[in-house]
Amino acid sequence: MLRTSLARAPSLPTSSGIFHLCLTCLLGQVGLLQGHPQCLDYGPPFQPLLHLEFCSDYESFGCCDQQKDHRLAARYRVIMDYLDLKGHELCGGYIKDILCQECSPYAAHLYDAENPQTPLRNLPGLCSDYCSAFHSNCHSAISLLTNDRRLRETREKDSAHFCHLLNLPDKDYCFPNVLRNDHLNRNLGVVAEDGRGCLQLCLTEVANGLRNPVSMVHAGDGTRRFFVAEQVGVVWVYLPDGSHLEQPFLDLKNIVLTTPWVGDERGFLGLAFHPRFRRNRRFYIYYSCLGKKKVEKIRISEMKVSRADPNKADPKSERVILEIEEPASNHNGGQLLFGVDGYLYIFTGDGGQAGDPFGKFGNAQNKSSLLGKVLRIDVNGAGSDGRRYRVPRDNPFVAEPGAHPAVYAYGVRNMWRCAVDRGDPVTRRGRGRMFCGDVGQNRFEEVDLIVKGGNYGWRAKEGFECYDRKLCHNASLDDILPIYAYGHAVGKSVTGGYVYRGCESPNLNGLYIFGDFMSGRLMALQEDRKTKKWKKRDICLGSTESCAFPGLISTYSKFIISFAEDEAGELYFLATSYPSAYLPHGSIYKFVDPSRRAPPGKCKYKAVPVKTRSKRVRFRPLTKTVLDLLKEQSEKAARKLSNATSASRPVRTSSLKGPSRKPASPTSSRKTFRGPGTKKRARVWSPGSQGKRKMTRKSHSGRVRQSRAGRSFRRPFLSGWLAGGRARGESPRPMGAPAAELGL
């Protein structure tokens, strides 16, 4: 079956070199991870951009792009050149099947890359019947497929030993059973769900040590920088490599009004860059300040970036556009954003206190007041009456007597975080839609779609229900209902999010992802295009099975302050473990879908270079990755086993002379993959003498998952996390949460 030249044929190189990364040695001795879709580069599978000619069984979803498919085809041709005609007939199909398992969405499991208990294999796990048939017909070809000495030695032996070496403990995952298992393949490539229908997503830590990070925006200038604003009034520049600059982009601590009080809603609240920032260097800020006679105000200003340093704002360039007096210290709004029409949208709160008690109908229903509104202005020129902005001619209330012409929508309580949908990457469907989370009073939180001239009901309504019954039954109310509302058993302070339109996690396209400040819950809304209704989906983190990839974490700080997207449309959220504007417990996390990624090379972007004068500060993650946690568990289990073994041994009275030599291990040549979690972790800052007691970081963690091998992986359950809302007064007051609600 083999040509005579085979005896002198050199060992063929295999693609098993990539296996030497051996990420799974981090998993230790805690048992087998339940198999999940994973490639040999330890990333999720993907849908190839181009047709696969050789391993065509995996062209809809798997671990090979066209380039790798060509490499496998070339290797197949080299192997087949050593076979005679009969060998071609008997072995061609087997050899192709075996080579193409590198393209399987379960490749990591087939090659034992998830299981450190056995030697790392360079042939996939084969089911016994298939393996026996392959060995019976093609045992002479084994040496062409692998350099593994043990496997090559079985060439002349019976198939039992050979197939024992290729055996996988779980028969569902061996080839070809893995192709036939309906449970494994039914929802392959879609976002994973747990038994309750909760979407299984993971995170990466992007930044930490921030003081209540309230906003993260990009400049849209191609540099891939993002700008992170702290509530205290400082804005930092983060670069594409993950580092941040030592010197701040903007420092307004001396002007911004805020305090160390837990839950103080005042401060630096909004930041937006002009759509033509690359040309005009202009950006806009929204912050609390004190006016004359110590009157509290919100101020919206225009500033410019320094000509000398593109990473520094010109401190002398501030031009105040609008100031609004605040009758109370809460409900300050704070969102700035530019719509697809190029106009600046400003989202203000209703003025504070509780129940919008100002005037006959409250500020929100009073169209002459700028509080409780969505404002729309043109910042590209000055207007009449001394205004430093123009009013767009098509604003809905320009011609209404008594109404302020800048009002675009009204009936708003305290919209906290709004976003513009950039639209489907292909069809552009949804482009320009504006989503907002509006914080409720005592019963409901809501998510709204902003429309021109819309009345969002406050204070007549809260969510879908009446709040002020007299106003609620007024026939002229004609209010816009939320697309979704939830009660305080779920959470007590909504934080608006974004519609995902990024590249790296294609499954998430079209999902509106948001959260709740108080409960720490992450949620998503999915639109039914036929009914135009929105269905709520919970987002769960913490599955050992789902998040066992390099760099992924499954915990986060509880208080979700804001959401963000980068220049490529990838989605993030900003959170803190202790909501004080003066304590550096804030972090930024990026969403990752572990079920499916984009094809290799699709999401690579070349950033426009930007000169930096300030020193770069390298990012040091604080949160342990899932693999770090598993490694710790394995080391702990190994120590227990070692101690138990040592205790059972008899005491030796003499020692052996001469150097000791450990027996050779089949895995001794494997290299250990060193992820970011293997470095020394930075110390978490906590107030010492400044506080009466040290504060500990709180994390949001998932449930205990049961592995296929029957062992459970227990993830650390840290205190303070509830399935629903907290009891009144037990939590710090969030941005926009009513003081009366919390008993403050």
XYZ file of C-alpha atoms in Angstrom:
744
model
C 0.000 0.000 0.000
C 2.975 2.342 0.692
C 5.529 2.960 -2.001
C 9.006 1.490 -1.430
C 10.505 4.940 -0.924
C 8.551 5.198 2.314
C 11.308 3.477 4.275
C 13.621 6.359 3.526
C 10.979 9.074 3.795
C 11.728 11.628 6.455
C 9.197 12.288 9.181
C 6.661 14.724 7.832
C 6.146 17.942 9.728
C 2.759 18.200 11.365
C 0.686 21.172 12.398
C 0.925 20.059 15.988
C 3.461 22.744 16.793
C 0.681 25.075 17.719
C -0.438 22.574 20.319
C 2.678 23.319 22.342
C 1.006 26.442 23.653
C -0.956 24.024 25.820
C -3.211 26.505 27.461
C -4.935 23.670 29.198
C -2.028 22.999 31.520
C -3.407 26.010 33.376
C -6.476 23.982 34.191
C -4.591 21.650 36.488
C -6.066 18.601 38.123
C -9.579 19.827 38.761
C -11.146 17.501 36.218
C -12.355 17.608 32.681
C -13.914 20.755 31.334
C -17.136 20.119 29.561
C -16.324 20.295 25.865
C -17.375 23.516 24.202
C -16.730 24.906 20.724
C -13.090 25.962 20.675
C -10.325 26.054 18.101
C -6.701 25.042 18.451
C -5.679 28.689 18.820
C -7.961 28.705 21.892
C -10.464 31.072 20.310
C -14.125 30.444 19.432
C -15.047 29.031 16.003
C -16.186 31.264 13.145
C -17.903 31.317 9.770
C -15.244 31.449 7.031
C -15.444 34.373 4.643
C -14.542 32.247 1.605
C -15.429 28.779 0.395
C -13.415 25.839 1.767
C -12.562 23.475 -1.056
C -10.874 20.696 0.941
C -12.529 20.582 4.389
C -15.892 21.637 2.961
C -17.828 20.010 5.833
C -16.771 22.993 7.958
C -17.255 25.863 5.521
C -20.394 27.107 7.288
C -18.863 27.090 10.783
C -15.585 25.834 12.186
C -11.951 26.678 12.818
C -10.449 27.007 9.318
C -10.259 29.893 6.940
C -9.400 29.410 3.283
C -5.663 29.778 3.947
C -5.607 26.981 6.512
C -7.837 24.860 4.285
C -5.235 25.176 1.524
C -2.450 24.161 3.921
C -4.325 21.021 4.963
C -5.034 20.172 1.323
C -1.339 20.541 0.500
C -0.402 18.246 3.370
C -2.976 15.721 2.197
C -1.411 15.686 -1.276
C 2.069 15.123 0.169
C 0.828 12.169 2.228
C -1.075 10.663 -0.682
C 2.038 10.787 -2.837
C 3.487 8.039 -0.615
C 0.509 5.735 -1.177
C -0.057 3.363 -4.066
C -3.341 3.061 -5.923
C -4.845 0.697 -3.363
C -3.764 3.005 -0.574
C -5.509 5.887 -2.295
C -8.685 3.864 -2.516
C -8.648 2.557 1.078
C -7.143 5.461 2.985
C -7.910 8.682 1.135
C -11.164 9.298 2.993
C -9.739 8.424 6.406
C -6.721 10.694 5.983
C -8.862 13.593 4.805
C -11.246 13.145 7.740
C -8.404 13.091 10.248
C -6.631 16.132 8.813
C -9.853 18.135 8.650
C -10.564 17.738 12.356
C -8.383 20.805 12.853
C -11.315 22.631 11.211
C -13.929 21.135 13.525
C -15.641 23.624 15.866
C -14.720 21.123 18.618
C -11.075 20.887 17.521
C -9.681 21.752 20.955
C -11.625 18.903 22.520
C -10.771 16.418 19.766
C -7.069 17.128 20.221
C -7.332 17.069 24.008
C -6.428 20.736 24.270
C -9.014 21.092 27.054
C -7.786 18.155 29.120
C -4.428 18.256 30.926
C -4.960 14.755 32.342
C -3.671 13.046 29.192
C -0.741 13.656 26.841
C -1.337 16.400 24.336
C -2.144 14.552 21.137
C -1.342 15.429 17.548
C -4.026 13.158 16.155
C -7.684 13.795 16.991
C -9.746 11.582 19.259
C -11.365 8.854 17.152
C -14.387 6.772 18.098
C -13.525 3.095 18.600
C -15.318 1.620 15.551
C -13.953 4.277 13.225
C -10.483 3.969 14.743
C -10.428 0.177 14.394
C -11.478 0.388 10.757
C -8.819 3.029 10.048
C -6.076 0.950 11.696
C -7.186 -2.211 9.910
C -7.102 -0.608 6.475
C -4.450 2.066 6.815
C -2.100 1.251 9.690
C 0.890 1.751 7.385
C -0.110 5.397 6.927
C 0.080 6.230 10.651
C 3.724 7.289 10.392
C 2.731 9.780 7.680
C 0.210 11.468 9.945
C 2.165 11.797 13.178
C 5.648 11.994 14.632
C 4.431 10.604 17.954
C 6.685 7.638 18.746
C 4.059 5.726 20.688
C 1.510 5.983 17.888
C 4.042 5.047 15.227
C 5.063 1.959 17.208
C 1.477 0.674 17.110
C 1.549 0.524 13.333
C 2.347 -3.184 13.299
C 0.403 -4.065 16.435
C -3.282 -4.707 16.897
C -5.681 -1.782 16.732
C -6.712 -1.974 20.402
C -3.552 -0.293 21.688
C -3.585 2.335 18.965
C -7.246 3.194 19.541
C -6.708 3.244 23.300
C -4.160 6.025 22.787
C -6.659 8.008 20.717
C -9.550 7.395 23.070
C -11.518 10.347 24.486
C -13.259 9.897 27.854
C -16.472 11.397 26.504
C -17.747 9.352 23.575
C -19.975 12.197 22.396
C -16.939 14.223 21.350
C -14.868 11.675 19.435
C -14.915 11.717 15.653
C -17.257 11.026 13.900
C -19.793 10.963 16.770
C -19.269 14.675 17.333
C -20.797 15.313 13.902
C -23.883 13.262 14.657
C -24.682 14.572 18.129
C -27.783 16.722 17.797
C -27.321 18.222 21.259
C -23.856 19.494 20.394
C -24.717 20.795 16.939
C -28.292 22.029 17.259
C -27.382 25.583 18.355
C -23.799 25.616 17.194
C -22.583 29.121 16.440
C -25.361 31.028 18.193
C -25.039 32.777 21.541
C -24.957 30.098 24.229
C -27.775 30.012 26.781
C -28.074 28.402 30.176
C -31.093 26.412 31.303
C -33.019 29.608 32.076
C -32.388 31.106 28.635
C -29.755 33.498 29.981
C -27.225 34.578 27.325
C -23.721 33.395 28.165
C -21.181 36.157 27.474
C -17.699 36.833 28.819
C -15.581 39.906 29.473
C -12.066 41.199 29.191
C -10.773 43.816 31.619
C -9.681 46.943 29.765
C -8.930 49.516 32.479
C -9.031 49.898 36.256
C -8.192 52.344 39.050
C -10.711 54.938 37.827
C -12.774 57.270 40.006
C -16.404 56.676 38.989
C -15.840 56.482 35.217
C -18.998 58.100 33.835
C -18.218 58.233 30.136
C -15.988 56.612 27.527
C -16.067 57.958 23.970
C -13.917 57.899 20.866
C -13.046 60.892 18.695
C -13.921 59.278 15.356
C -10.580 60.396 13.937
C -9.153 56.972 13.083
C -6.627 56.971 15.941
C -8.562 54.264 17.848
C -8.025 56.203 21.075
C -10.783 56.387 23.620
C -11.324 59.096 26.193
C -12.496 58.144 29.681
C -14.091 60.773 31.893
C -14.147 60.489 35.674
C -16.980 62.069 37.660
C -14.480 64.190 39.547
C -13.673 66.095 36.330
C -10.615 64.391 34.817
C -10.481 62.867 31.316
C -7.827 60.274 30.384
C -6.551 59.108 26.998
C -6.328 55.353 26.352
C -4.330 54.124 23.377
C -4.996 51.131 21.079
C -2.300 49.058 22.818
C -4.222 49.234 26.108
C -1.945 51.758 27.798
C -3.044 55.186 28.951
C -1.180 58.455 29.094
C 0.195 59.595 32.417
C -0.976 63.173 31.904
C -4.743 63.737 31.633
C -6.417 65.012 28.493
C -8.498 67.421 30.585
C -8.534 68.341 34.275
C -11.457 70.388 35.564
C -11.391 69.243 39.186
C -11.262 72.822 40.406
C -14.437 73.785 38.524
C -16.586 70.654 38.581
C -19.025 70.378 41.471
C -19.052 66.993 43.173
C -18.334 65.514 46.598
C -16.995 62.268 48.074
C -20.521 61.379 49.220
C -21.575 57.968 48.020
C -24.048 58.387 45.186
C -23.607 62.139 44.636
C -25.035 62.648 41.150
C -23.271 65.912 40.390
C -19.957 66.094 38.592
C -18.471 65.780 35.135
C -21.259 63.903 33.362
C -20.906 64.053 29.571
C -18.385 64.248 26.731
C -18.854 64.241 22.941
C -16.540 64.942 20.012
C -17.669 66.965 17.018
C -18.367 64.833 13.911
C -15.662 66.855 12.107
C -13.266 66.744 15.048
C -10.343 65.762 12.854
C -10.640 69.124 11.109
C -11.912 71.511 13.774
C -10.483 69.907 17.002
C -13.743 70.699 18.859
C -15.404 68.669 21.598
C -18.206 69.287 24.105
C -18.548 68.739 27.834
C -21.414 68.638 30.338
C -20.761 69.204 34.039
C -22.146 70.508 37.331
C -20.799 73.772 38.686
C -21.559 76.664 41.031
C -22.675 79.976 39.596
C -23.032 83.325 41.276
C -24.357 83.246 44.821
C -23.482 79.536 44.833
C -26.407 78.614 42.604
C -25.981 75.100 41.269
C -25.951 74.822 37.493
C -25.304 72.400 34.692
C -22.996 73.791 32.057
C -22.506 72.684 28.455
C -19.314 74.035 26.912
C -17.275 73.761 23.755
C -13.504 73.219 23.963
C -10.674 72.556 21.550
C -7.712 70.231 21.546
C -4.293 71.843 21.847
C -2.458 72.430 18.578
C 0.804 71.528 20.305
C -0.384 68.180 21.713
C -3.275 66.127 20.224
C -3.675 64.371 23.579
C -4.272 67.541 25.592
C -7.252 69.870 25.669
C -6.549 73.575 25.473
C -7.611 74.745 28.963
C -8.150 78.318 27.716
C -10.465 77.310 24.895
C -13.673 76.750 26.888
C -16.682 78.537 25.402
C -19.879 78.181 27.420
C -22.811 77.307 25.167
C -25.593 76.799 27.661
C -26.153 76.983 31.422
C -29.258 75.728 33.237
C -29.976 76.322 36.922
C -30.625 73.176 38.962
C -33.223 73.478 41.751
C -31.881 70.337 43.484
C -28.658 68.339 43.554
C -30.025 65.207 41.888
C -31.454 64.354 38.453
C -28.786 66.210 36.509
C -29.025 64.271 33.235
C -25.634 64.387 31.601
C -25.723 62.845 28.127
C -24.270 64.605 25.097
C -24.258 63.035 21.653
C -24.330 63.961 17.996
C -27.083 62.501 15.847
C -26.623 61.366 12.267
C -28.035 64.772 11.303
C -24.939 66.463 12.759
C -26.821 68.243 15.539
C -25.897 68.071 19.230
C -28.460 66.389 21.496
C -28.485 67.300 25.194
C -30.356 65.203 27.782
C -31.309 67.009 30.981
C -32.908 65.760 34.209
C -36.186 67.081 35.625
C -34.496 69.211 38.293
C -34.389 66.714 41.120
C -36.068 66.006 44.424
C -38.836 63.405 43.933
C -41.924 63.369 41.752
C -40.939 66.475 39.732
C -42.727 68.856 42.158
C -41.898 72.045 40.241
C -44.919 74.000 39.026
C -48.391 72.820 38.131
C -47.287 70.038 35.813
C -43.603 69.671 36.727
C -40.573 70.693 34.708
C -40.701 67.673 32.406
C -44.178 68.502 31.009
C -43.415 72.243 30.815
C -42.066 72.935 27.327
C -40.796 76.367 28.363
C -38.347 74.740 30.806
C -35.094 73.162 29.658
C -35.241 70.575 32.451
C -36.582 67.095 31.838
C -35.934 67.430 28.109
C -34.076 66.256 25.066
C -32.593 69.396 23.490
C -31.351 69.645 19.905
C -29.051 72.451 18.825
C -26.692 73.376 16.006
C -23.250 74.184 17.418
C -21.796 75.255 14.072
C -22.690 78.892 14.521
C -24.247 81.517 16.791
C -27.970 82.154 16.849
C -30.220 85.077 17.609
C -30.864 86.652 21.010
C -27.241 86.206 22.039
C -27.385 82.408 21.944
C -24.100 80.662 21.250
C -25.861 78.062 19.147
C -28.453 77.900 16.409
C -31.843 76.257 16.672
C -32.515 73.839 13.803
C -35.433 75.082 11.736
C -37.181 71.714 11.887
C -37.188 71.454 15.683
C -40.747 70.426 16.599
C -41.752 73.340 18.834
C -40.096 76.275 17.070
C -43.430 77.817 16.216
C -45.279 76.926 19.454
C -45.877 79.963 21.681
C -44.186 79.659 25.070
C -42.160 76.576 24.149
C -38.400 76.779 24.120
C -37.276 76.278 20.500
C -34.383 74.001 21.474
C -36.742 71.332 22.865
C -36.766 68.189 20.714
C -38.633 65.835 23.118
C -40.020 66.197 26.644
C -41.604 64.314 29.551
C -38.208 62.967 30.645
C -37.364 62.186 34.279
C -33.607 61.592 34.248
C -32.279 59.857 31.170
C -29.008 58.219 32.126
C -27.026 57.152 29.124
C -28.276 57.350 25.569
C -26.760 56.150 22.315
C -27.235 56.429 18.556
C -27.501 53.182 16.598
C -24.868 53.203 13.857
C -26.964 50.691 11.889
C -26.456 47.180 10.578
C -22.934 46.912 9.091
C -24.337 45.581 5.785
C -27.901 46.856 5.373
C -27.586 50.011 7.517
C -30.976 49.106 8.996
C -31.602 50.932 12.277
C -29.097 53.686 11.568
C -29.802 56.849 13.515
C -32.184 55.398 16.105
C -31.639 56.951 19.509
C -31.987 54.740 22.616
C -32.143 56.023 26.203
C -32.496 54.573 29.664
C -34.767 56.748 31.826
C -34.377 56.242 35.573
C -37.684 55.705 37.382
C -39.116 56.994 40.652
C -40.436 54.263 42.925
C -41.620 51.422 40.716
C -40.313 51.197 37.152
C -37.228 51.716 34.999
C -37.628 52.184 31.263
C -35.853 52.137 27.915
C -37.071 54.599 25.275
C -36.614 55.278 21.581
C -36.395 59.031 21.091
C -38.612 60.508 18.390
C -39.033 64.088 17.269
C -41.612 65.937 19.373
C -42.236 62.931 21.609
C -43.733 63.234 25.081
C -42.285 60.482 27.296
C -44.949 60.837 29.951
C -43.161 61.880 33.144
C -44.559 62.862 35.644
C -47.916 61.617 34.448
C -46.499 58.136 33.913
C -43.676 55.981 35.189
C -42.937 53.160 32.779
C -46.289 51.906 31.459
C -48.167 52.865 34.635
C -49.708 56.055 35.969
C -47.683 58.064 38.503
C -49.700 61.286 38.745
C -53.222 59.979 38.126
C -54.723 63.366 37.350
C -52.171 64.075 34.638
C -52.148 60.473 33.485
C -55.822 60.528 32.493
C -55.499 63.797 30.592
C -56.594 63.050 27.027
C -54.001 65.456 25.613
C -51.053 63.556 27.118
C -50.444 61.495 23.946
C -47.237 60.041 25.373
C -44.656 57.727 23.802
C -44.533 54.408 25.629
C -41.220 52.723 26.470
C -39.968 49.851 24.314
C -39.282 48.071 27.611
C -39.844 48.687 31.309
C -39.018 46.623 34.386
C -39.928 46.733 38.055
C -37.714 47.266 41.056
C -37.524 43.569 41.780
C -35.100 43.498 38.819
C -33.247 46.753 39.453
C -33.724 50.303 40.675
C -31.673 52.499 38.348
C -31.400 51.756 34.636
C -28.175 52.497 32.784
C -28.804 52.887 29.070
C -26.547 51.027 26.662
C -25.866 50.508 22.960
C -27.011 48.440 20.030
C -24.061 46.191 19.203
C -22.746 46.856 15.693
C -19.152 45.702 16.070
C -17.174 43.157 14.079
C -15.637 40.753 16.585
C -18.865 39.179 17.929
C -21.254 38.845 14.956
C -23.894 36.996 17.004
C -24.558 40.155 19.002
C -25.422 42.314 15.999
C -28.686 44.153 16.632
C -28.883 43.429 20.370
C -29.460 46.470 22.566
C -27.323 45.775 25.644
C -27.899 47.731 28.854
C -27.812 47.264 32.624
C -28.939 48.398 36.041
C -26.737 50.457 38.337
C -28.226 49.188 41.589
C -28.679 45.470 40.983
C -25.665 45.061 38.695
C -27.745 43.139 36.160
C -26.807 43.061 32.498
C -29.668 42.720 30.023
C -30.360 42.797 26.295
C -33.336 43.689 24.117
C -33.941 41.972 20.800
C -36.373 43.396 18.271
C -38.965 41.285 16.488
C -39.008 42.903 13.049
C -42.520 41.705 12.274
C -44.259 42.889 15.443
C -41.838 45.750 16.230
C -41.830 44.493 19.816
C -38.710 44.107 21.926
C -37.956 40.948 23.879
C -35.790 41.132 26.979
C -32.957 38.651 27.457
C -30.834 38.343 30.592
C -27.062 38.257 30.208
C -25.186 35.906 32.515
C -21.447 35.767 33.085
C -19.360 33.275 34.940
C -19.704 29.957 33.131
C -16.459 28.017 33.486
C -17.339 26.120 30.354
C -18.103 29.193 28.247
C -15.323 31.541 29.375
C -12.317 29.161 29.523
C -10.371 31.171 26.944
C -7.185 33.219 27.409
C -7.779 36.655 28.903
C -11.494 36.204 29.616
C -13.019 36.973 32.994
C -16.382 36.208 34.551
C -16.618 38.794 37.338
C -17.157 42.537 37.346
C -17.669 45.416 39.747
C -21.290 45.724 40.666
C -22.363 49.315 40.070
C -22.798 49.722 36.303
C -22.291 53.424 35.604
C -22.191 53.633 31.826
C -21.786 51.829 28.505
C -19.540 52.680 25.583
C -18.481 51.649 22.108
C -15.101 52.100 20.506
C -14.399 53.332 17.007
C -14.907 49.832 15.600
C -18.261 49.406 17.336
C -17.115 46.948 20.018
C -19.101 47.259 23.219
C -17.905 48.049 26.764
C -19.339 48.989 30.124
C -17.953 51.067 32.992
C -18.524 50.018 36.581
C -17.261 50.520 40.105
C -17.268 48.486 43.276
C -17.817 51.604 45.424
C -19.702 54.571 43.911
C -17.802 57.529 45.297
C -16.370 60.113 42.914
C -13.117 60.211 44.873
C -12.239 56.515 45.182
C -10.372 54.691 42.365
C -12.457 51.518 42.288
C -13.805 51.905 38.757
C -13.060 49.543 35.862
C -13.884 49.140 32.173
C -14.890 45.801 30.647
C -15.308 44.664 27.060
C -17.993 42.178 25.991
C -16.884 38.968 24.263
C -19.121 36.284 22.743
C -17.399 32.932 23.445
C -19.668 31.049 21.022
C -18.566 32.664 17.778
C -15.984 35.152 16.606
C -15.361 36.920 13.325
C -13.140 35.170 10.751
C -9.394 35.774 11.214
C -8.263 39.036 9.674
C -11.726 40.543 9.216
C -11.596 42.887 12.191
C -8.067 44.233 11.852
C -7.875 48.002 11.689
C -4.865 50.199 11.142
C -4.940 53.078 13.578
C -3.924 56.538 12.431
C -0.687 57.235 14.328
C -0.836 59.933 16.972
C 2.171 61.550 18.629
C 2.367 61.218 22.393
C 4.379 63.525 24.623
C 3.212 62.119 27.917
C 4.577 58.887 29.336
C 2.576 55.749 28.565
C 1.320 53.756 31.545
C 1.068 50.056 30.819
C -2.223 48.360 31.697
C -2.058 45.859 34.547
C -5.222 43.786 35.008
C -6.539 43.242 38.512
C -9.336 40.762 37.871
C -8.374 37.097 37.716
C -9.223 35.338 34.478
C -11.273 32.145 34.436
C -8.087 30.249 33.611
C -6.325 31.847 36.579
C -9.111 30.693 38.868
C -9.014 27.176 37.452
C -5.257 27.085 37.842
C -5.571 28.112 41.491
C -8.132 25.381 42.054
C -5.870 22.818 40.415
C -2.864 23.868 42.511
C -4.951 23.717 45.659
C -6.209 20.250 44.738
C -2.655 19.138 43.929
C -1.389 20.364 47.314
C -4.151 18.490 49.125
C -3.351 15.340 47.185
C 0.356 15.751 47.869
C -0.233 16.288 51.587
C -2.504 13.260 51.770
C 0.059 11.125 49.952
C 2.893 12.331 52.180
C 0.884 11.601 55.308
C 0.280 8.007 54.210
C 3.943 7.243 53.450
C 6.197 5.524 56.061
C 9.021 7.646 57.458
C 12.322 6.926 55.669
C 15.428 6.488 57.813
C 17.922 7.029 55.033
C 18.098 8.830 51.758
C 19.268 7.593 48.414
C 22.680 8.778 47.328
C 23.352 10.349 43.981
C 21.314 12.657 41.842
C 17.638 11.912 41.589
C 16.100 11.796 38.172
C 12.407 12.105 37.457
C 10.888 9.566 35.107
C 10.141 10.839 31.649
C 6.635 12.147 31.212
C 4.805 12.100 27.926
C 3.837 15.708 28.548
C 7.210 16.900 29.800
C 8.064 18.576 26.522
C 4.927 20.637 26.478
C 5.376 24.351 26.962
C 3.198 26.237 29.386
C 1.057 29.014 27.984
C 1.648 32.144 30.024
C -1.374 34.420 29.868
C -1.633 37.886 31.354
C -2.850 36.410 34.625
C 0.505 34.711 35.256
C 2.173 38.017 35.981
C 2.303 39.504 39.424
C -1.006 41.196 40.068
C -1.146 44.833 41.028
C -2.304 45.583 44.543
C -5.866 46.798 44.867
C -5.992 50.242 46.435
C -8.168 50.628 49.504
C -8.555 53.623 51.806
C -6.524 53.268 54.962
C -6.379 56.165 57.354
C -8.889 58.085 55.233
C -11.637 55.620 56.063
C -12.738 53.839 59.190
C -12.471 50.492 57.460
C -11.017 49.070 54.325
C -13.281 48.644 51.337
C -13.093 45.402 49.416
C -13.786 45.001 45.720
C -17.126 43.415 45.002
C -17.549 41.176 42.017
C -20.506 39.841 40.144
C -20.127 36.106 39.705
C -22.076 33.290 38.203
C -23.407 29.972 39.308
C -21.737 26.647 39.956
C -21.463 24.754 36.710
C -21.320 20.962 36.520
C -18.668 19.515 34.226
C -19.278 16.585 31.927
C -16.864 14.580 34.026
C -19.147 15.026 36.993
C -17.016 17.474 38.957
C -18.254 20.928 39.809
C -16.226 24.094 39.336
C -17.025 26.438 42.143
C -16.439 30.070 41.290
C -16.038 32.516 44.127
C -19.377 33.880 45.284
C -18.602 37.299 46.717
C -21.100 38.940 49.012
C -23.389 41.783 48.110
C -24.949 40.424 44.923
C -28.658 39.871 44.713
C -30.809 38.344 42.031
C -33.130 41.340 42.207
C -33.151 44.840 43.623
C -31.840 45.744 47.043
C -33.908 46.795 50.006
C -34.502 50.508 50.257
C -31.593 52.384 51.767
C -29.139 49.468 51.707
C -27.193 50.649 48.662
C -25.490 53.894 47.697
C -27.753 56.195 45.722
C -27.085 55.790 41.980
C -26.922 58.378 39.256
C -30.524 59.479 38.903
C -32.007 57.401 41.740
C -34.462 59.366 43.867
C -33.278 60.251 47.338
C -36.686 59.500 48.787
C -36.557 56.007 47.346
C -33.437 55.207 49.303
C -34.342 56.998 52.475
C -31.524 59.516 52.157
